[in-house]
mmCIF file of N, CA and C in Angstrom:
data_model
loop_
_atom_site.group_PDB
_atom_site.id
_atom_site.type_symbol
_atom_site.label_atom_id
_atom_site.label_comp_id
_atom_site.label_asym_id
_atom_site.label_seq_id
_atom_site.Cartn_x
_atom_site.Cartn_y
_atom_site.Cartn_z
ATOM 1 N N UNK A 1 -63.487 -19.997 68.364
ATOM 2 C CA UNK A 1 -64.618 -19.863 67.462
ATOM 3 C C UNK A 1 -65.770 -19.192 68.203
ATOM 4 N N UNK A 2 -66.112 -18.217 68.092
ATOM 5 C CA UNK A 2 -67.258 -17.196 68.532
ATOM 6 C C UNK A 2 -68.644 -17.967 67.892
ATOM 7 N N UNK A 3 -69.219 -18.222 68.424
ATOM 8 C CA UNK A 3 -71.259 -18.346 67.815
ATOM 9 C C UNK A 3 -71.610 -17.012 67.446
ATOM 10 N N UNK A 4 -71.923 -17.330 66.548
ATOM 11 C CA UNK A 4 -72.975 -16.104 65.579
ATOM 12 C C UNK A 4 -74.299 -15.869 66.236
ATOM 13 N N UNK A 5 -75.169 -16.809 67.281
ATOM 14 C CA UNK A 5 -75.982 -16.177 68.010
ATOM 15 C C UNK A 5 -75.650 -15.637 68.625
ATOM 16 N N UNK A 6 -74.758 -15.615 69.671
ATOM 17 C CA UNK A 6 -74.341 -14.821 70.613
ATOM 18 C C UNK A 6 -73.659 -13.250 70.492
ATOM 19 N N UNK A 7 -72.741 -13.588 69.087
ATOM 20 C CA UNK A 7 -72.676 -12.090 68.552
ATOM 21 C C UNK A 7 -74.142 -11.116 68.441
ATOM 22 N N UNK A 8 -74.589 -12.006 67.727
ATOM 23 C CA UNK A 8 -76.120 -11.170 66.827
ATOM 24 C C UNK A 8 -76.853 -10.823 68.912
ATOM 25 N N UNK A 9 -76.576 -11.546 69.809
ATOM 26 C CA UNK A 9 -77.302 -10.980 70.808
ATOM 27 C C UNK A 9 -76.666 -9.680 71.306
ATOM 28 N N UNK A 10 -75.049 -10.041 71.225
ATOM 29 C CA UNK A 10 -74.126 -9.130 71.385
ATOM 30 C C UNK A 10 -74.878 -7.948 71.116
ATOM 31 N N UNK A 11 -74.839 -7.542 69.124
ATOM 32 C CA UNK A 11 -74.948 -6.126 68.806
ATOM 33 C C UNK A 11 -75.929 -5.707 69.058
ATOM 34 N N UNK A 12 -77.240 -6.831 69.155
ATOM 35 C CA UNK A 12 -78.629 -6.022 69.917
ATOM 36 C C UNK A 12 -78.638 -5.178 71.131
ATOM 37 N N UNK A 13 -77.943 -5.725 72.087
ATOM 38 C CA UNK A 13 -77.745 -4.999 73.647
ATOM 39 C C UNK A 13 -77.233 -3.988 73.310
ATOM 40 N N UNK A 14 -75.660 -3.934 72.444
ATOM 41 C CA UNK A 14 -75.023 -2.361 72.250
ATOM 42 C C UNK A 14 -75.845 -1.353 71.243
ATOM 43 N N UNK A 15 -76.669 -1.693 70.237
ATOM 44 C CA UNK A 15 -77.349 -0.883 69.849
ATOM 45 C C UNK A 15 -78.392 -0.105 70.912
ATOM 46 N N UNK A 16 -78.995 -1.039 71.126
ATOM 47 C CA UNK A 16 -79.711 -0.564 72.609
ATOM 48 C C UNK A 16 -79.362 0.533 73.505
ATOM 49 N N UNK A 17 -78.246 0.103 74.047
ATOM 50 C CA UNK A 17 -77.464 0.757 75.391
ATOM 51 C C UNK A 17 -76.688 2.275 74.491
ATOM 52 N N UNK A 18 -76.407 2.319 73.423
ATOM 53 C CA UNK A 18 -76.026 3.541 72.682
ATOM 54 C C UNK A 18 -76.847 3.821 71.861
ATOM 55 N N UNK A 19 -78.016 4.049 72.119
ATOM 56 C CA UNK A 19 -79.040 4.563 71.225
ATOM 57 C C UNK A 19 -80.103 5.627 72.154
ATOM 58 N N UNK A 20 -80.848 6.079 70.839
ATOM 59 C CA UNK A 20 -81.888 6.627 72.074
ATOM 60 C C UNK A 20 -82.957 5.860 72.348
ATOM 61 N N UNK A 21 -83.867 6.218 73.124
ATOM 62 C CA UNK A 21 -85.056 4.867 73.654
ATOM 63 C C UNK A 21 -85.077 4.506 72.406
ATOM 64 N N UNK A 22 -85.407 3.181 72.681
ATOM 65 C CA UNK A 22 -86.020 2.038 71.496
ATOM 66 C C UNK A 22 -86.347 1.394 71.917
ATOM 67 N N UNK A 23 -86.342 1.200 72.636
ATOM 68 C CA UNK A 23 -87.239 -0.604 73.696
ATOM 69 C C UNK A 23 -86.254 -1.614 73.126
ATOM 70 N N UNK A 24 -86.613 -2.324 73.915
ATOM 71 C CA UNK A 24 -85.738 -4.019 73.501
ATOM 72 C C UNK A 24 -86.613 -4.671 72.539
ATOM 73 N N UNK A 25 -87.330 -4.139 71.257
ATOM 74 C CA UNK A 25 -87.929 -5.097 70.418
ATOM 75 C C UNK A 25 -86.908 -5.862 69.505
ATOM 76 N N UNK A 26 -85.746 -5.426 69.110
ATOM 77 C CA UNK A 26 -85.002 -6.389 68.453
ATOM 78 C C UNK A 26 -84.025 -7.260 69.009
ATOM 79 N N UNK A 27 -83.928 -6.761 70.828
ATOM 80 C CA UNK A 27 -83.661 -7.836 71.303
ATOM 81 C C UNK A 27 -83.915 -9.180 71.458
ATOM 82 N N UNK A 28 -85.420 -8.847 71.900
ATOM 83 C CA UNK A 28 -86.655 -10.131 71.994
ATOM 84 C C UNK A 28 -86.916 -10.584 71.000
ATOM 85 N N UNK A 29 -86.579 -10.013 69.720
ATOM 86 C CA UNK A 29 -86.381 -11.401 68.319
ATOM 87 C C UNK A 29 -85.464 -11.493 68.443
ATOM 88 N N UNK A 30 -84.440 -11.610 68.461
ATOM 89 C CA UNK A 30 -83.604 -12.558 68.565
ATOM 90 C C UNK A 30 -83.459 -13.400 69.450
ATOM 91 N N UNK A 31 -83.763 -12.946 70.578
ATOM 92 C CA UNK A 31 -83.945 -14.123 71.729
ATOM 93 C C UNK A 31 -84.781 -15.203 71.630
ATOM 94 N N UNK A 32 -86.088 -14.962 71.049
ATOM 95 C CA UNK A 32 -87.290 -15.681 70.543
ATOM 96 C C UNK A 32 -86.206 -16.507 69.200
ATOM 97 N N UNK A 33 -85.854 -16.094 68.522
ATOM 98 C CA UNK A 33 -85.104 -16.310 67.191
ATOM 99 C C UNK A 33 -83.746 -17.765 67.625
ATOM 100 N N UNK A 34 -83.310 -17.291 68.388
ATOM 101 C CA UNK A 34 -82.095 -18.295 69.183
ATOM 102 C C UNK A 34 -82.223 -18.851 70.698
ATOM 103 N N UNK A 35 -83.375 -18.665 71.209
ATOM 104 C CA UNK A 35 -83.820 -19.047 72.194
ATOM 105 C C UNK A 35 -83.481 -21.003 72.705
ATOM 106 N N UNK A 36 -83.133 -21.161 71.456
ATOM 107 C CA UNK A 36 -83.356 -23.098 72.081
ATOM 108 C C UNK A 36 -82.018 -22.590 72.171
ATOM 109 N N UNK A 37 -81.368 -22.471 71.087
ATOM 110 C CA UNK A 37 -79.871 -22.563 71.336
ATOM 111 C C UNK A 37 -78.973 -22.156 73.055
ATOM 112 N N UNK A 38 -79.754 -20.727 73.298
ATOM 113 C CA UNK A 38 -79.527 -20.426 74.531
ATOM 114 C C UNK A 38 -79.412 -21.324 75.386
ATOM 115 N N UNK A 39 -80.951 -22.204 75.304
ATOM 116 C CA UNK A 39 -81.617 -23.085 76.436
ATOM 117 C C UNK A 39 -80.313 -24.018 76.218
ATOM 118 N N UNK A 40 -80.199 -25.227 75.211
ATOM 119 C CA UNK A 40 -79.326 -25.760 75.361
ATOM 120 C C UNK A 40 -77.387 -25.809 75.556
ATOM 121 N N UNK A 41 -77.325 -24.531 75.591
ATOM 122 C CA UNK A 41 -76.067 -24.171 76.445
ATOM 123 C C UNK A 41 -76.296 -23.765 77.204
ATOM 124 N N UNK A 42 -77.303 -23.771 78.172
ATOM 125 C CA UNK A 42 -77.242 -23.480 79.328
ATOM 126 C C UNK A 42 -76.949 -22.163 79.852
ATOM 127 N N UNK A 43 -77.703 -21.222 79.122
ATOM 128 C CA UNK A 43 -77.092 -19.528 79.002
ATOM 129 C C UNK A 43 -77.917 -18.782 79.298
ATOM 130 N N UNK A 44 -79.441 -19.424 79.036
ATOM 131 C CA UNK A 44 -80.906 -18.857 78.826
ATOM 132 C C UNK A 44 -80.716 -17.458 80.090
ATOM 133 N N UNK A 45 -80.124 -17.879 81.651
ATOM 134 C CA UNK A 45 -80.219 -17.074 82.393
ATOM 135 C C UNK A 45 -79.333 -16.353 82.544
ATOM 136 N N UNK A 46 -78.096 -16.060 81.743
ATOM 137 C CA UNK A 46 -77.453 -14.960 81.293
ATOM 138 C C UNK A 46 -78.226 -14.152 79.932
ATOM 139 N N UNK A 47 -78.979 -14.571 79.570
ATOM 140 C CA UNK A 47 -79.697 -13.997 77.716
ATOM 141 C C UNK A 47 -80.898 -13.023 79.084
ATOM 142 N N UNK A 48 -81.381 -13.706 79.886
ATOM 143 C CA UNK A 48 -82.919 -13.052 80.963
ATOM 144 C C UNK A 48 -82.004 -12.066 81.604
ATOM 145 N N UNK A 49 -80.439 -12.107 81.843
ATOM 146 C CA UNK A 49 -80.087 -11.007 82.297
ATOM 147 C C UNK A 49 -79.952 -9.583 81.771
ATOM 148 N N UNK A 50 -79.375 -10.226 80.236
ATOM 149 C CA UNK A 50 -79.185 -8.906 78.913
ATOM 150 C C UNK A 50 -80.350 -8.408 78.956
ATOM 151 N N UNK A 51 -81.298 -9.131 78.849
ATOM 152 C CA UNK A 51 -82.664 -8.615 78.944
ATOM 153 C C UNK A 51 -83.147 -7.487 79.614
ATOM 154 N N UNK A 52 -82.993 -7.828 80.834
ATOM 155 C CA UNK A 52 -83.258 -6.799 81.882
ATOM 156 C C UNK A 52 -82.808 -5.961 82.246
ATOM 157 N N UNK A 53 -81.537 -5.719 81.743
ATOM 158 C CA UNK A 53 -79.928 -5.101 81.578
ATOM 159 C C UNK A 53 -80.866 -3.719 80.511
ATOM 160 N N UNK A 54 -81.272 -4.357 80.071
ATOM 161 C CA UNK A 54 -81.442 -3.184 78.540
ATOM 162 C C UNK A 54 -83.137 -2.467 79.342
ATOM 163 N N UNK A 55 -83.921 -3.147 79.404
ATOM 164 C CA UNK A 55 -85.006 -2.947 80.336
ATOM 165 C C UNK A 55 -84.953 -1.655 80.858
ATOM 166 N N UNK A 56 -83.607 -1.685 81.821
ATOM 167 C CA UNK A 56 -82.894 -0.514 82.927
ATOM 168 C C UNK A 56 -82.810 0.779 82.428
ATOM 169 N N UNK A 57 -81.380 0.273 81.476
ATOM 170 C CA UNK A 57 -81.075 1.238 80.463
ATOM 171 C C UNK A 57 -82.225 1.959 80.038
ATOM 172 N N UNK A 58 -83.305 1.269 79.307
ATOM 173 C CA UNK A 58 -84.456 1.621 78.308
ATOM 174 C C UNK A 58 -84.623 2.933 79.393
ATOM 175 N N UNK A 59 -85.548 3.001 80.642
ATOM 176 C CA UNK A 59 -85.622 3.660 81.534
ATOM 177 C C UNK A 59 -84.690 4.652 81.837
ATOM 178 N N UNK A 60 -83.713 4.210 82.351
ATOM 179 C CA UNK A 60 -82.580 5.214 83.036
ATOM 180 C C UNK A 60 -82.251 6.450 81.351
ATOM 181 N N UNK A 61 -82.084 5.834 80.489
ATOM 182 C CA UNK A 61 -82.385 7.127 79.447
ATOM 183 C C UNK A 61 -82.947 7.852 79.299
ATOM 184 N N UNK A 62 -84.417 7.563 80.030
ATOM 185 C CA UNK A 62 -85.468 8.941 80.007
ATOM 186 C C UNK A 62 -85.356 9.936 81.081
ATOM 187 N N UNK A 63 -84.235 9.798 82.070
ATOM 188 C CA UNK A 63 -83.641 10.510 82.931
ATOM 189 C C UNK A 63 -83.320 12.120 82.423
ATOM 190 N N UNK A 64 -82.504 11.668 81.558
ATOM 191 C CA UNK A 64 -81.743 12.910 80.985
ATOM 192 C C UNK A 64 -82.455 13.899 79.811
ATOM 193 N N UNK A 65 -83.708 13.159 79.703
ATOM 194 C CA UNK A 65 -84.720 14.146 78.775
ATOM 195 C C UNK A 65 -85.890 14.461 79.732
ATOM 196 N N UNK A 66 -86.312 13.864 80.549
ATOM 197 C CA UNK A 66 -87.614 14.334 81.327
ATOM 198 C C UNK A 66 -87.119 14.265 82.894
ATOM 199 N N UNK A 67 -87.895 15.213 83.308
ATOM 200 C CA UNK A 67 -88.267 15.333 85.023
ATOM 201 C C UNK A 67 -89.271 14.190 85.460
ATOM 202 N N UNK A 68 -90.278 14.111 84.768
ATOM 203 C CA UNK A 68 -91.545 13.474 85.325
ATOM 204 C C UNK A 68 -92.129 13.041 84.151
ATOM 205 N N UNK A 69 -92.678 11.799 84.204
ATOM 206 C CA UNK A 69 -93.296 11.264 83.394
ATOM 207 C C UNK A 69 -94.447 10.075 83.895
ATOM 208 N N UNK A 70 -95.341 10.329 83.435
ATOM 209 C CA UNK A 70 -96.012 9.187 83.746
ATOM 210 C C UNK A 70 -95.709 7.598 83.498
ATOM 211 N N UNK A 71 -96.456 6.509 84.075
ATOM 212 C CA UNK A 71 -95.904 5.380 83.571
ATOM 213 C C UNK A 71 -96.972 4.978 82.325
ATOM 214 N N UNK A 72 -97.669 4.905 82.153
ATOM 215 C CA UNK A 72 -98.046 5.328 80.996
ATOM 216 C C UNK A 72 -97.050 5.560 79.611
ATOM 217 N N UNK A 73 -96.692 6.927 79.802
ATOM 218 C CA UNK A 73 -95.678 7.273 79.145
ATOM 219 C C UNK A 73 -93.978 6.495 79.072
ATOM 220 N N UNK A 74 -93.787 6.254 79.903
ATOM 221 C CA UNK A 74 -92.435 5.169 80.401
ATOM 222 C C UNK A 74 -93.064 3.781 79.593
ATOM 223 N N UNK A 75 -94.013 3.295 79.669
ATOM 224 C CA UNK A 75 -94.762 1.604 78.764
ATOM 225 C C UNK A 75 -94.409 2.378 77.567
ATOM 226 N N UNK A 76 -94.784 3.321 77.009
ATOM 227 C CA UNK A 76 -94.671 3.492 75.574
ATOM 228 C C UNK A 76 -93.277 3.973 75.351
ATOM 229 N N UNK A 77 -92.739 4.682 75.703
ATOM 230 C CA UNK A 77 -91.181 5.290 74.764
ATOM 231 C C UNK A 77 -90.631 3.969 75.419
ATOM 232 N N UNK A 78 -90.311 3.080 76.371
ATOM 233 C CA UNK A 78 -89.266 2.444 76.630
ATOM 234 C C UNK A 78 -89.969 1.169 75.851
ATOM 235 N N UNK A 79 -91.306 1.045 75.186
ATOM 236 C CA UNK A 79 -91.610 -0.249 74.632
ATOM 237 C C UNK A 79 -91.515 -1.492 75.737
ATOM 238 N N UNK A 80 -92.591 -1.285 76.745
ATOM 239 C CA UNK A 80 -92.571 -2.270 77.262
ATOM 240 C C UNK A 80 -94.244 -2.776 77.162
ATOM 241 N N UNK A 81 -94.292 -4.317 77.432
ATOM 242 C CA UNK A 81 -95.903 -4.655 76.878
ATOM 243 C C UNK A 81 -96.755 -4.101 77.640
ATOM 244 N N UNK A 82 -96.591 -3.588 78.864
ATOM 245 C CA UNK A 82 -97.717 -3.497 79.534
ATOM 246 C C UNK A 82 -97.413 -1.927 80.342
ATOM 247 N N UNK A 83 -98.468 -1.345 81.014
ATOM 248 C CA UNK A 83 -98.248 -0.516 82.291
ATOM 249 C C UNK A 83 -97.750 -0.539 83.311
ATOM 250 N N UNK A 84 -98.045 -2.085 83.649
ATOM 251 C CA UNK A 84 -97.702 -2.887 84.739
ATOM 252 C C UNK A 84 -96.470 -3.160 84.620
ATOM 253 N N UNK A 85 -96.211 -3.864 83.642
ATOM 254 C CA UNK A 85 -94.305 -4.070 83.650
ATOM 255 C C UNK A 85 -93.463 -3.212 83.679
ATOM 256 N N UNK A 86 -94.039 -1.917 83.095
ATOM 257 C CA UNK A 86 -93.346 -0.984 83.024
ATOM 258 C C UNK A 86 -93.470 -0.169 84.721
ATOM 259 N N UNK A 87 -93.833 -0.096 85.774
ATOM 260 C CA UNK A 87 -94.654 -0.064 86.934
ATOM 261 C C UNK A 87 -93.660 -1.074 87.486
ATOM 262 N N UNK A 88 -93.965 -2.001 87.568
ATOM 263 C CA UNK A 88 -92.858 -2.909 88.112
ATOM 264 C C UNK A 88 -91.269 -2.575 88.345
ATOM 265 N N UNK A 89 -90.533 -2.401 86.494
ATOM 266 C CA UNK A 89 -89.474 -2.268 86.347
ATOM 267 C C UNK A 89 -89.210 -1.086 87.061
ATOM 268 N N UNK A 90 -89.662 -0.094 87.009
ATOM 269 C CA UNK A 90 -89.356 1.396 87.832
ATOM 270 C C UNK A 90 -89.457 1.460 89.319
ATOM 271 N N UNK A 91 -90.833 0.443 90.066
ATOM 272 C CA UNK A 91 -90.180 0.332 91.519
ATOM 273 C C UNK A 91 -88.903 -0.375 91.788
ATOM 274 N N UNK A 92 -88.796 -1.700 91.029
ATOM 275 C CA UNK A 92 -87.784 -2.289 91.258
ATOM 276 C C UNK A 92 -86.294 -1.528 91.310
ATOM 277 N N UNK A 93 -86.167 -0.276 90.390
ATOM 278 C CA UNK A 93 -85.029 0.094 89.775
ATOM 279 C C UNK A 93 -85.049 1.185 91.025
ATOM 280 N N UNK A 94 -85.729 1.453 91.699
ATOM 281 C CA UNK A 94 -85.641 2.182 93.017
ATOM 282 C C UNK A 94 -85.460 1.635 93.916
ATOM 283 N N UNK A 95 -86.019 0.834 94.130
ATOM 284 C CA UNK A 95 -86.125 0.242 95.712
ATOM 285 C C UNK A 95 -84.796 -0.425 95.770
ATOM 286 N N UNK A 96 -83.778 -0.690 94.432
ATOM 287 C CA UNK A 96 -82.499 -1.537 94.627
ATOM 288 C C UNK A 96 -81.446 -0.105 94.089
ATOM 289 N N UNK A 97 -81.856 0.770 94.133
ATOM 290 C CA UNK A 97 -81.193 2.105 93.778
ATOM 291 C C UNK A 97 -80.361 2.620 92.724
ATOM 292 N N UNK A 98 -81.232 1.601 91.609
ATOM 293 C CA UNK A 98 -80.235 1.710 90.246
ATOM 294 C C UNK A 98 -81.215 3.204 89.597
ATOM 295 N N UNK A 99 -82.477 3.488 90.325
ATOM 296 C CA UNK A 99 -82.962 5.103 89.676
ATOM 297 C C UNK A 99 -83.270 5.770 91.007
ATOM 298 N N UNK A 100 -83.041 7.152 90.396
ATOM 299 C CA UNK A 100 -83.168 7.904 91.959
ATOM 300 C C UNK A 100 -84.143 8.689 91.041
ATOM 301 N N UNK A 101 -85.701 8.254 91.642
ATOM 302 C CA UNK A 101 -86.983 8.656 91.626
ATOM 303 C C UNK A 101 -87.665 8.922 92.483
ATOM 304 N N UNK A 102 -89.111 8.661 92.283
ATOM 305 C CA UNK A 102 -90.170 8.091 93.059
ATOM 306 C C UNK A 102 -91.645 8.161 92.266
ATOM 307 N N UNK A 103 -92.304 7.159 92.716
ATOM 308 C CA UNK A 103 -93.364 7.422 92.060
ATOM 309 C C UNK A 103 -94.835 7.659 92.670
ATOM 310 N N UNK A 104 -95.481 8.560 92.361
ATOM 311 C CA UNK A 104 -96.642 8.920 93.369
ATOM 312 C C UNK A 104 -97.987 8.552 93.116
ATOM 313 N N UNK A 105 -98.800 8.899 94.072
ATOM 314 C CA UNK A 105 -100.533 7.904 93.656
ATOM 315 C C UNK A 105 -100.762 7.792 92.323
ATOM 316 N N UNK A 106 -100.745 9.319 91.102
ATOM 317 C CA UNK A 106 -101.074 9.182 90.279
ATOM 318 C C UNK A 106 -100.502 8.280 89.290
ATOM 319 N N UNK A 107 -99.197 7.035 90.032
ATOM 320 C CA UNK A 107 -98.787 6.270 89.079
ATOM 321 C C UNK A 107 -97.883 7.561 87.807
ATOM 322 N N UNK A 108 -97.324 8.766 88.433
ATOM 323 C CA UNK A 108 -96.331 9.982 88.075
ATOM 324 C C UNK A 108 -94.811 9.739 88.720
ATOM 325 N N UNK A 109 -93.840 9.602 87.645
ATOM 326 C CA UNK A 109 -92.732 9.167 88.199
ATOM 327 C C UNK A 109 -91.620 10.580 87.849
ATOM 328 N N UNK A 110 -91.310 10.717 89.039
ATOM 329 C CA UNK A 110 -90.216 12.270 89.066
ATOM 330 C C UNK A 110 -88.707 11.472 89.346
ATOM 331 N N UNK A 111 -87.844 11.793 88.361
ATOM 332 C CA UNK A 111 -86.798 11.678 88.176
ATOM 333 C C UNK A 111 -85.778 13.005 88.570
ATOM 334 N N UNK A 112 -84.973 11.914 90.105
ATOM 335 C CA UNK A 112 -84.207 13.146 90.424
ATOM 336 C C UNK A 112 -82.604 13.441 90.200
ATOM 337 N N UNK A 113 -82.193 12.669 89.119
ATOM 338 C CA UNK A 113 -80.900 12.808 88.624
ATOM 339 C C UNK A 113 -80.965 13.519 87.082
#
C-alpha cells in the first residue's frame, strides 16, 4: 500500500526536476500540507532532503541558459525567499562541486559548464 502523501511529494520533485525553472513553490505546499505526517514517520529528514535536491536542480538549470547571472537574478527565476539563500545555496553547490562556477565581489555568478 503506497501513501498518497508521499506520492503527491513524489510528483512535486519530478515535475520540478523535468521542468523549466519553477522554484520549489509547490513543493513547499505540500510539505507544509503533509508535514506532521512526515514528522510522525519519521521521514521529515528525507522530505529536507527532496527539498534541497530540487533547490540544486532549481540552480544547476540555469546553467544551460546563462553564462552569468547575478544572485539577485538566481533568488528570483529559481524562487528562492531571499538573496541570501539563494547566495548560500550557490556557494555551497561549489565548494562541494555539484556547480562548476564562481562567484565574484559583485555577488555575479559565472557558470562554467
Amino acid at each position: 500500500k503506497f501513501c498518497g502523501e508521499y506520492l503527491e511529494l513524489n510528483s512535486a520533485f519530478d515535475s520540478n526536476a523535468n521542468s523549466e525553472v519553477i522554484g520549489i513553490e509547490k513543493l513547499k505546499k505540500i510539505v507544509e500540507k503533509n508535514g506532521e505526517i512526515y514528522l510522525k514517520d519519521n521521514n521529515f529528514g528525507l522530505v529536507k532532503k527532496v527539498i534541497t535536491s530540487c533547490e540544486k536542480n532549481s540552480v544547476k538549470k540555469l546553467t544551460s541558459v546563462y553564462t552569468k547571472l547575478s544572485i539577485k537574478k538566481v533568488q528570483s527565476l529559481c524562487r528562492f525567499e531571499s538573496e541570501s539563500k539563494a547566495k548560500n545555496i550557490v556557494l555551497k553547490m561549489i565548494e562541494n562541486g555539484d556547480l562548476s562556477a564562481s562567484l565574484d565581489a559583485d555577488n555575479v555568478v559565472t557558470f562554467y559548464d
